[in-house]
C-alpha positions in Angstrom: 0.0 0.0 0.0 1.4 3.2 -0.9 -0.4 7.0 1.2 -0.1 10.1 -0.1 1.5 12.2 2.6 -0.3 13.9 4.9 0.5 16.1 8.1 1.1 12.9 10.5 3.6 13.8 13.2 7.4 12.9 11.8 8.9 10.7 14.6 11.9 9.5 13.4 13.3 6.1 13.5 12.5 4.4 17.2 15.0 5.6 19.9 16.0 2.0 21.9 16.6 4.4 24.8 13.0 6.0 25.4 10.1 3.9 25.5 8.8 3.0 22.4 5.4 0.5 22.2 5.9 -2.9 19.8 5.5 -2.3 16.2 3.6 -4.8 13.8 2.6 -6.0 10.5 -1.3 -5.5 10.2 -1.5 -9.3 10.1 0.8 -10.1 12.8 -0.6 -11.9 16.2 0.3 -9.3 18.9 1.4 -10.7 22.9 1.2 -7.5 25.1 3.3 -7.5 27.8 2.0 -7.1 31.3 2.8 -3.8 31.7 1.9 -2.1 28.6 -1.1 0.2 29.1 -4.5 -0.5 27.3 -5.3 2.8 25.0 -2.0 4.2 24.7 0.9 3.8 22.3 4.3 5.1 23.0 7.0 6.4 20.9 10.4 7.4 22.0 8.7 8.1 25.2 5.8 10.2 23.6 2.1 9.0 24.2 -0.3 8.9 21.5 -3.9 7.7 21.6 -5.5 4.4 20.0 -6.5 5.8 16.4 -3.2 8.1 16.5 -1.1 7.8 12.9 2.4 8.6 12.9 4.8 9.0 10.6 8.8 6.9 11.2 10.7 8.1 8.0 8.7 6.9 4.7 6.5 4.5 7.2 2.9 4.8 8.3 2.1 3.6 11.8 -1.6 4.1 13.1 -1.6 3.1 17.1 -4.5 0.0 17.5 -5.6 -1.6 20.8 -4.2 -3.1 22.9 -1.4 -0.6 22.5 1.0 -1.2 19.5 1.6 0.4 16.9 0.6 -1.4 13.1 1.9 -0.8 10.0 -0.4 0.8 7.6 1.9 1.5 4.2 4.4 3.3 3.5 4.4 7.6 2.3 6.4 8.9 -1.0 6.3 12.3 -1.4 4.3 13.5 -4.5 6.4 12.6 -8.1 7.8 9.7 -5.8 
């Protein structure tokens, strides 16, 4: 699947220092770890809300329940 950019927040590649929530294929199988919060998604320590897209270079995430963050495609920019 290929977006057309949008204004989704930039985040950068995932910092193995700051908290960052799991990040999956749309048809992986997810384990949540016990202390992951239900509703939130963290990257590099920044909480964002089930529903939340974000953008890690080219990559779309979108954060789904229970609290990971999916992969939904991958952004070009226009001409790309």
């Amino acid at each position: 699947m290929t977006a057309t950019p949008t204004s989704h927040p930039q985040v950068g590649a995932p910092d193995p220092q700051r908290d960052t929530s799991p990040i999956v294929g749309e048809e992986d199988q997810v384990e949540v770890e016990p202390n992951v919060l239900p509703g939130i998604c963290y990257f590099n320590g920044v909480a964002y809300r089930i529903g939340d897209f974000v953008q890690s270079g080219s990559e779309l995430l979108r954060c789904e329940a229970p609290g990971v963050w999916v992969r939904k495609g991958e952004l070009r920019p226009p001409g790309g």
